[in-house]
PDB file of C-alpha atoms in Angstrom:
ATOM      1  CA  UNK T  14       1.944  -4.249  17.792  1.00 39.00           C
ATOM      2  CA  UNK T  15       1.510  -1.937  14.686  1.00 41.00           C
ATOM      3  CA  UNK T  16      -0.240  -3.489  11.482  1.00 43.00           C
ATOM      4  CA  UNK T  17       3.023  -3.091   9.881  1.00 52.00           C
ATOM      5  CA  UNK T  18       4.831  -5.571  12.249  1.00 58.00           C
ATOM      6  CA  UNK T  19       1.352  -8.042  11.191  1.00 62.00           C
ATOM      7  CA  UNK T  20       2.204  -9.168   7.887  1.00 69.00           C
ATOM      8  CA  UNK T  21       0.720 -12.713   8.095  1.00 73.00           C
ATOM      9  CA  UNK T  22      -2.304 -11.075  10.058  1.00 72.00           C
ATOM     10  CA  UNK T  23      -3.049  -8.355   7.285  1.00 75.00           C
ATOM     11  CA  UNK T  24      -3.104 -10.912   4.757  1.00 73.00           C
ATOM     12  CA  UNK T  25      -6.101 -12.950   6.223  1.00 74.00           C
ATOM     13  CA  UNK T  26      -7.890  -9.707   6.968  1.00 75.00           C
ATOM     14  CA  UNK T  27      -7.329  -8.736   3.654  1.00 71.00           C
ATOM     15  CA  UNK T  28      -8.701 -12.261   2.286  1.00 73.00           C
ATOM     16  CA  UNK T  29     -11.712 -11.891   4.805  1.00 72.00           C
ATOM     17  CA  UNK T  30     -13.222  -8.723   3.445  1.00 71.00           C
ATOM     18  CA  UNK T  31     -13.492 -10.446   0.360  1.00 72.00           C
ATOM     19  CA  UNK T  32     -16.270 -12.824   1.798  1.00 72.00           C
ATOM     20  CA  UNK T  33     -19.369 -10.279   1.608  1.00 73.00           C
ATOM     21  CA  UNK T  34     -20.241 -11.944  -2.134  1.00 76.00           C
ATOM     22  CA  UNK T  35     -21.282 -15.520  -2.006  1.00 78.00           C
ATOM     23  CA  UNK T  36     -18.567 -17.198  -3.246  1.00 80.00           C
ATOM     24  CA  UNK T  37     -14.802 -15.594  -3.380  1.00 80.00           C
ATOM     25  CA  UNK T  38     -12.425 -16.681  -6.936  1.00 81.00           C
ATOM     26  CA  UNK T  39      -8.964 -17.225  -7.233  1.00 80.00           C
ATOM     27  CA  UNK T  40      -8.747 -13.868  -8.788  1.00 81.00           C
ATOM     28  CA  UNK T  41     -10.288 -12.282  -6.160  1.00 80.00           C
ATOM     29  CA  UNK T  42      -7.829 -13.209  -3.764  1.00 78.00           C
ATOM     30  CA  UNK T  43      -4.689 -12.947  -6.313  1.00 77.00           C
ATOM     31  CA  UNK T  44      -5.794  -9.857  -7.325  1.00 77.00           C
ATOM     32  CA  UNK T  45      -6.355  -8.217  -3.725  1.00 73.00           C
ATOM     33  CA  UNK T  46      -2.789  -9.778  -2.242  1.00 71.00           C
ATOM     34  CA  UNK T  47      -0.800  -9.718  -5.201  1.00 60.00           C
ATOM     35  CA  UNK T  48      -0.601  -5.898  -5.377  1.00 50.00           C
ATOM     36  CA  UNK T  49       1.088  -6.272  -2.136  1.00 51.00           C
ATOM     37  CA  UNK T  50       3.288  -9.440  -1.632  1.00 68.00           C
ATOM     38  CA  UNK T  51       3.710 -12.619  -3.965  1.00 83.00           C
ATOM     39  CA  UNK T  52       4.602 -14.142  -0.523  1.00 83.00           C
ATOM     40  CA  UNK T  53       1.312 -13.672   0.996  1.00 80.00           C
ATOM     41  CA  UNK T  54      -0.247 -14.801  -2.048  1.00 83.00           C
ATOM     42  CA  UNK T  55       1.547 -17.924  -1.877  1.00 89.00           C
ATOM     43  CA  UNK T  56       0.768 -18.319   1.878  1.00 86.00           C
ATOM     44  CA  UNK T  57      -3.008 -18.259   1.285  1.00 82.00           C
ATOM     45  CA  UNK T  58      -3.053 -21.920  -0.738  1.00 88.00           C
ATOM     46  CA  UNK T  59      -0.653 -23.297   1.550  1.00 90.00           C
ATOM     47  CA  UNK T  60      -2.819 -22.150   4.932  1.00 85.00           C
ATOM     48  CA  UNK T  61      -5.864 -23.631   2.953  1.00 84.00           C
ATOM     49  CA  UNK T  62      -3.784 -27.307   2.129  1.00 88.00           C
ATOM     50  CA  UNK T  63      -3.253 -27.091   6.159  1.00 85.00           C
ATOM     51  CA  UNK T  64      -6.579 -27.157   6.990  1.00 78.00           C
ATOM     52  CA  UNK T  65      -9.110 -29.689   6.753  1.00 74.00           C
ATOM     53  CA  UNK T  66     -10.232 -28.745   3.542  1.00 71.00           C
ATOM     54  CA  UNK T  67      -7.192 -30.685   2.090  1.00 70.00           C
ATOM     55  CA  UNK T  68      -9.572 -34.075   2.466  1.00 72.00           C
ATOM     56  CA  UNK T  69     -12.125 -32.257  -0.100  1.00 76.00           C
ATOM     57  CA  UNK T  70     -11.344 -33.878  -3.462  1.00 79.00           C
ATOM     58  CA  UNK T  71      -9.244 -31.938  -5.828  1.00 84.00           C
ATOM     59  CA  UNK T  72      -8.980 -29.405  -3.213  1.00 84.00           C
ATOM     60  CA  UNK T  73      -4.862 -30.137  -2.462  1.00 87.00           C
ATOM     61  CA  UNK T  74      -4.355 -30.458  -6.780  1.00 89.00           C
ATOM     62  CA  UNK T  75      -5.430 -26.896  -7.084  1.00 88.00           C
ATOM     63  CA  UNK T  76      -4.048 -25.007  -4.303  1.00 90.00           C
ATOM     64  CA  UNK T  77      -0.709 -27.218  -5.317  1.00 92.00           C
ATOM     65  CA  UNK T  78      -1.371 -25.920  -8.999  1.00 92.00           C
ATOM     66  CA  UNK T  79      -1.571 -22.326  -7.256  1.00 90.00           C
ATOM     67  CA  UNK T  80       1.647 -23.008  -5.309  1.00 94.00           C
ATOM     68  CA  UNK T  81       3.622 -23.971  -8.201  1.00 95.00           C
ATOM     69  CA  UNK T  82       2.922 -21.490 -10.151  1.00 92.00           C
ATOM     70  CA  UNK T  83       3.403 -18.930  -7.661  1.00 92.00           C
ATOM     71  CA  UNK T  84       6.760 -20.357  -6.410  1.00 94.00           C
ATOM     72  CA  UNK T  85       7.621 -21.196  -9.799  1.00 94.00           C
ATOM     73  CA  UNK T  86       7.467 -16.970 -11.000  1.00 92.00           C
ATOM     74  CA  UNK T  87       8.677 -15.942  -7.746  1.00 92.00           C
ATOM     75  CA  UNK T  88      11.896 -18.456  -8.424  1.00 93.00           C
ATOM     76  CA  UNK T  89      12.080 -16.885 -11.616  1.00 92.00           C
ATOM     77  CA  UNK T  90      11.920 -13.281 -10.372  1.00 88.00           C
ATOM     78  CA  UNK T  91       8.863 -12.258 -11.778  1.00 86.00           C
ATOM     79  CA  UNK T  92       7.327  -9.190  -9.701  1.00 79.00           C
ATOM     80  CA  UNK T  93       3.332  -9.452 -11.642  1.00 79.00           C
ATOM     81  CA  UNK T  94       1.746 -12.884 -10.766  1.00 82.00           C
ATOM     82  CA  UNK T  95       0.314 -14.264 -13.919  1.00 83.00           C
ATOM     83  CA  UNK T  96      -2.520 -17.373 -13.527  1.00 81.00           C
ATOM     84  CA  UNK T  97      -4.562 -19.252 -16.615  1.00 85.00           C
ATOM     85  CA  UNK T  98      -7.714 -18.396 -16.873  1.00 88.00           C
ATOM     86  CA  UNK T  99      -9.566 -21.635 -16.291  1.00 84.00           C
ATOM     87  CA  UNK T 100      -7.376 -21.108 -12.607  1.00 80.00           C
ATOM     88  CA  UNK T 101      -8.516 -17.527 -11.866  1.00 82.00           C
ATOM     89  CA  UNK T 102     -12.425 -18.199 -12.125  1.00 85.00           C
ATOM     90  CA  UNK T 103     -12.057 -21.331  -9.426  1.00 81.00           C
ATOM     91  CA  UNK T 104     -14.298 -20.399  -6.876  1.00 82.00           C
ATOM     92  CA  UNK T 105     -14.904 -21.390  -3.231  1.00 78.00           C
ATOM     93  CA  UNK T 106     -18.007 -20.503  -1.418  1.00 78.00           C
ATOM     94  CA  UNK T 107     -17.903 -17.956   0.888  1.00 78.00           C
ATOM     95  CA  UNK T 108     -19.139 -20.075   3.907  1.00 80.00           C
ATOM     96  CA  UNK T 109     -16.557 -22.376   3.421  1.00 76.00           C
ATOM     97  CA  UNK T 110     -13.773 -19.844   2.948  1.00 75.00           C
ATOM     98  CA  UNK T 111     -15.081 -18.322   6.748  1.00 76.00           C
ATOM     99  CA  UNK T 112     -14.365 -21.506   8.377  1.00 74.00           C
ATOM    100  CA  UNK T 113     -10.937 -21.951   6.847  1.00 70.00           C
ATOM    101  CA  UNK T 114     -10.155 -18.265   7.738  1.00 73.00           C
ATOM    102  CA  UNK T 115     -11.519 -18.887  11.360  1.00 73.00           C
ATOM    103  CA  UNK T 116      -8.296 -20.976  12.477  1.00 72.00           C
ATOM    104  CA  UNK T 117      -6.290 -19.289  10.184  1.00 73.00           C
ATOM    105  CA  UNK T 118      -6.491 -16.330  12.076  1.00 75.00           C
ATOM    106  CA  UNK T 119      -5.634 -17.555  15.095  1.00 76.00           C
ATOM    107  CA  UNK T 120      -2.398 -19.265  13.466  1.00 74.00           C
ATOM    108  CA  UNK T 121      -1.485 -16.106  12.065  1.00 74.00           C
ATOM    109  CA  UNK T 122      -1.347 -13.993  14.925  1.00 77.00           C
ATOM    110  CA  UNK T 123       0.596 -16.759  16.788  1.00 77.00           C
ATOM    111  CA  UNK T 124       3.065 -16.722  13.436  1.00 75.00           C
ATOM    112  CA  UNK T 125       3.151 -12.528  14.091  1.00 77.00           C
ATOM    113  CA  UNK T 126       4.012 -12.835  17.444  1.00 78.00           C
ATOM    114  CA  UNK T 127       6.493 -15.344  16.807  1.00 74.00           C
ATOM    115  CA  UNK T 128       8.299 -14.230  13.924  1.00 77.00           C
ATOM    116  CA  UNK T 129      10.620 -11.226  13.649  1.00 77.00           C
ATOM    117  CA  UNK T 130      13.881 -10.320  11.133  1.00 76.00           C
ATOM    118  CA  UNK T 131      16.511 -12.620  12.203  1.00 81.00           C
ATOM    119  CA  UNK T 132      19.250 -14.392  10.070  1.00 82.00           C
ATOM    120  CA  UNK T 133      17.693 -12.229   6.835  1.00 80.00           C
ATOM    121  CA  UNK T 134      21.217 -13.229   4.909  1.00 83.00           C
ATOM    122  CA  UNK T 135      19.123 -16.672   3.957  1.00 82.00           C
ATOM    123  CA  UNK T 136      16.578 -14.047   2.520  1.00 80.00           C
ATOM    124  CA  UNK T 137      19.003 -12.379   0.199  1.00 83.00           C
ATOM    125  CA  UNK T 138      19.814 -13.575  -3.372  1.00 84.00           C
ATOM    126  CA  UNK T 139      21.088 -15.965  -3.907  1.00 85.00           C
ATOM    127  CA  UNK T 140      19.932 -17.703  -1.136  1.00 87.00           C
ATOM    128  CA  UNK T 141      16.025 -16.528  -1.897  1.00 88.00           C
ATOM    129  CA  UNK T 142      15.977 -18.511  -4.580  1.00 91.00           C
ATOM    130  CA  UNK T 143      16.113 -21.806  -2.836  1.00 91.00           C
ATOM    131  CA  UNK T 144      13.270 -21.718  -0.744  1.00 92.00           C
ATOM    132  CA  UNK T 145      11.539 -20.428  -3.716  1.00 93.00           C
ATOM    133  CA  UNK T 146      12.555 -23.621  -5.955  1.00 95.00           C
ATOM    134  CA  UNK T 147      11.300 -26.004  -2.762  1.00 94.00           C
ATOM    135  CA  UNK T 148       7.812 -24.122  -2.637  1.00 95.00           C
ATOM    136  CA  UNK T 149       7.392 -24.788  -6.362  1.00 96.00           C
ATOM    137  CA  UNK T 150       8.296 -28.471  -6.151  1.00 95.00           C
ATOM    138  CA  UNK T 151       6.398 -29.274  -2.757  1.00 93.00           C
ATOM    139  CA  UNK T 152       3.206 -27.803  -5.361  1.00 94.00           C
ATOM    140  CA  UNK T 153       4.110 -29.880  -8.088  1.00 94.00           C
ATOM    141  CA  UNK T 154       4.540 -33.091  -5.799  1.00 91.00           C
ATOM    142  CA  UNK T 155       0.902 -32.630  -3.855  1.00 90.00           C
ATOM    143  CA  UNK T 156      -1.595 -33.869  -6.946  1.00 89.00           C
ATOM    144  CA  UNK T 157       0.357 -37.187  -6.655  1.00 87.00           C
ATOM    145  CA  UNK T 158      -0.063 -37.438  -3.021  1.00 81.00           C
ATOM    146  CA  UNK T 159      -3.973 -36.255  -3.324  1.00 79.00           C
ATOM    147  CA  UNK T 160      -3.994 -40.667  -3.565  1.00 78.00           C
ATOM    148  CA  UNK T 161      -3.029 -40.850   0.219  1.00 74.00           C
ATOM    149  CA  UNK T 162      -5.807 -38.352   1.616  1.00 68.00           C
ATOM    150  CA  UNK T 163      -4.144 -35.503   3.997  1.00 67.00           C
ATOM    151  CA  UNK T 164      -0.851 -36.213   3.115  1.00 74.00           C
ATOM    152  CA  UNK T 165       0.022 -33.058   0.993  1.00 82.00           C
ATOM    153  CA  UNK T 166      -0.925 -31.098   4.414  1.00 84.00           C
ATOM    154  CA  UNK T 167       2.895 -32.239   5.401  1.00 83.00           C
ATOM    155  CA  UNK T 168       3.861 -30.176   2.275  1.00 87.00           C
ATOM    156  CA  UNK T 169       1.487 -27.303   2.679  1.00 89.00           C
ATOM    157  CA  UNK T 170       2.800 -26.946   6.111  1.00 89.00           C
ATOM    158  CA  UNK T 171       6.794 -26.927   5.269  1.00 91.00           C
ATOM    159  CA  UNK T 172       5.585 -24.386   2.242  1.00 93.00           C
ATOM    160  CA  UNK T 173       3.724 -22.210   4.876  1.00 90.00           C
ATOM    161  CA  UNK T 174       6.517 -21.832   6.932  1.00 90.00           C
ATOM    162  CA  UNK T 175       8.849 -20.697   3.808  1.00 92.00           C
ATOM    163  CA  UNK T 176       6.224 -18.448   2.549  1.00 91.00           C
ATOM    164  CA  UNK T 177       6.032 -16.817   6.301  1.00 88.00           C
ATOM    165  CA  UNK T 178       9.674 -16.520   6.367  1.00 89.00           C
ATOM    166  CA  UNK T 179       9.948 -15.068   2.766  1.00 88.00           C
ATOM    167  CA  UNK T 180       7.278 -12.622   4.359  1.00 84.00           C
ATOM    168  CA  UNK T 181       8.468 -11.270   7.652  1.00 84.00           C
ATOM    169  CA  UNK T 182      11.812 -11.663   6.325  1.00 84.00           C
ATOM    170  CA  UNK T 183      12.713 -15.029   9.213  1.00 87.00           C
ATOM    171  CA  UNK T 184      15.479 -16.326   8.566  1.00 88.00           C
ATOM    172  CA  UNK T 185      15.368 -18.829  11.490  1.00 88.00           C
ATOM    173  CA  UNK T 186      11.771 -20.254  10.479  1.00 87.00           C
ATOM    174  CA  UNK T 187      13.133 -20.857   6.855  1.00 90.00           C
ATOM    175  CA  UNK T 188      15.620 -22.871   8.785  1.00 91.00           C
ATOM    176  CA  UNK T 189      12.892 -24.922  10.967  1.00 89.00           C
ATOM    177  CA  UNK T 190      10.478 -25.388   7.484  1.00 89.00           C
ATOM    178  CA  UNK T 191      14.137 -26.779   5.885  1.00 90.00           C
ATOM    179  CA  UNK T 192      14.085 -29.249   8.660  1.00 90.00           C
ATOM    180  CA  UNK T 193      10.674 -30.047   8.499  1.00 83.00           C
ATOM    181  CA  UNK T 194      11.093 -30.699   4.879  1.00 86.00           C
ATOM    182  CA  UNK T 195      13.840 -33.179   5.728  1.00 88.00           C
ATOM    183  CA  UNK T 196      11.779 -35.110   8.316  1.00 83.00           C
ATOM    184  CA  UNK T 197       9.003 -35.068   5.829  1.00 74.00           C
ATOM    185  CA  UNK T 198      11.178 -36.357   2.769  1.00 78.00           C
ATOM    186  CA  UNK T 199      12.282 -39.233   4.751  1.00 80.00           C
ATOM    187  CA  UNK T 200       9.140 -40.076   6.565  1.00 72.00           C
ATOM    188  CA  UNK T 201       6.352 -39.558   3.535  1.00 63.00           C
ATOM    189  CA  UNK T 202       8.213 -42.588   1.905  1.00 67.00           C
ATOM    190  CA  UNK T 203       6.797 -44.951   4.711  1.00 68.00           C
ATOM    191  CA  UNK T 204       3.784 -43.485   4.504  1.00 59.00           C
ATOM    192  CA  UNK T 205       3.091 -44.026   0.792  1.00 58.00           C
ATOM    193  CA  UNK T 206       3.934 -47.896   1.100  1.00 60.00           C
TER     194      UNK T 206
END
């Protein structure tokens, strides 16, 4: 398999040879994937909200923060990601970041194998736009469900799939994350109470 056909791979390799400092910054990592796809730049947050860094206080409010306003530019059909300041210098040390990346890796080369063109009408306008709008609110929703610990991994994981659909152009997973997204929305209710 050429790199090309590894888009979900490349971006974790690309976020690992940021980890020779100490710590890595949001900018770092914005700044490295954003020249390439805002898709893999929104993946990133929503691999991390997977993982079990989610149960680290504040953790899910800031990659959710990060989500939304990724999803929110990419709805509006911004090309240049734009991030506050305060947002950008959030740092996470870089032996942290290596054991987040180490599953990571392995998802994303099961995601590469996996995924392939298919259905890529649901990835045209204005179709593109939807999944984009459902990234940005799943963001917006996961500092509210900080209060019930791991819960906004249920989001980051129906966000992952759109952003890895939105990436190797999958129609059929944006399909499976749309029914996850359902099952979620009726079962997070029962959860909360």
């Amino acid at each position: 398999m050429t790199a090309e056909n590894q888009p979900v791979a490349e971006m974790i390799d690309a976020t690992t040879e940021l980890l020779e400092e100490d710590s890595i910054s949001v900018a770092d990592v914005v700044e490295d994937l954003g020249h390439s796809s805002m898709s893999a730049t929104l993946l990133l947050p929503a691999m991390a909200v997977v993982s079990p860094l989610s149960g680290v206080p504040l953790f899910s409010t800031i990659c959710g923060m990060l989500i939304f306003l990724i999803a929110g530019q990419m709805a509006l059909g911004r090309d240049h990601l734009w991030l506050p300041d305060w947002l950008r210098r959030q740092r996470v040390s870089s032996d942290r970041a290596r054991k987040v990346l180490g599953p990571m890796r392995r998802m994303a080369r099961f995601l590469d194998r996996h995924t392939e063109a298919r259905v890529k009408v649901l990835l045209r306008q204005p179709f593109l736009t939807i999944p984009r709008v459902i990234c940005a609110l799943c963001g917006l929703a996961m500092p509210i469900l900080e209060l019930v610990p791991f819960s906004s991994s249920t989001l980051g994981i129906v966000v992952s799939s759109l952003a890895v659909a939105m990436l190797t152009r999958d129609g059929l997973v944006m399909l499976v994350a749309l029914l996850l997204l359902a099952v979620a929305a009726v079962g997070l209710p029962y959860l909360l109470l």
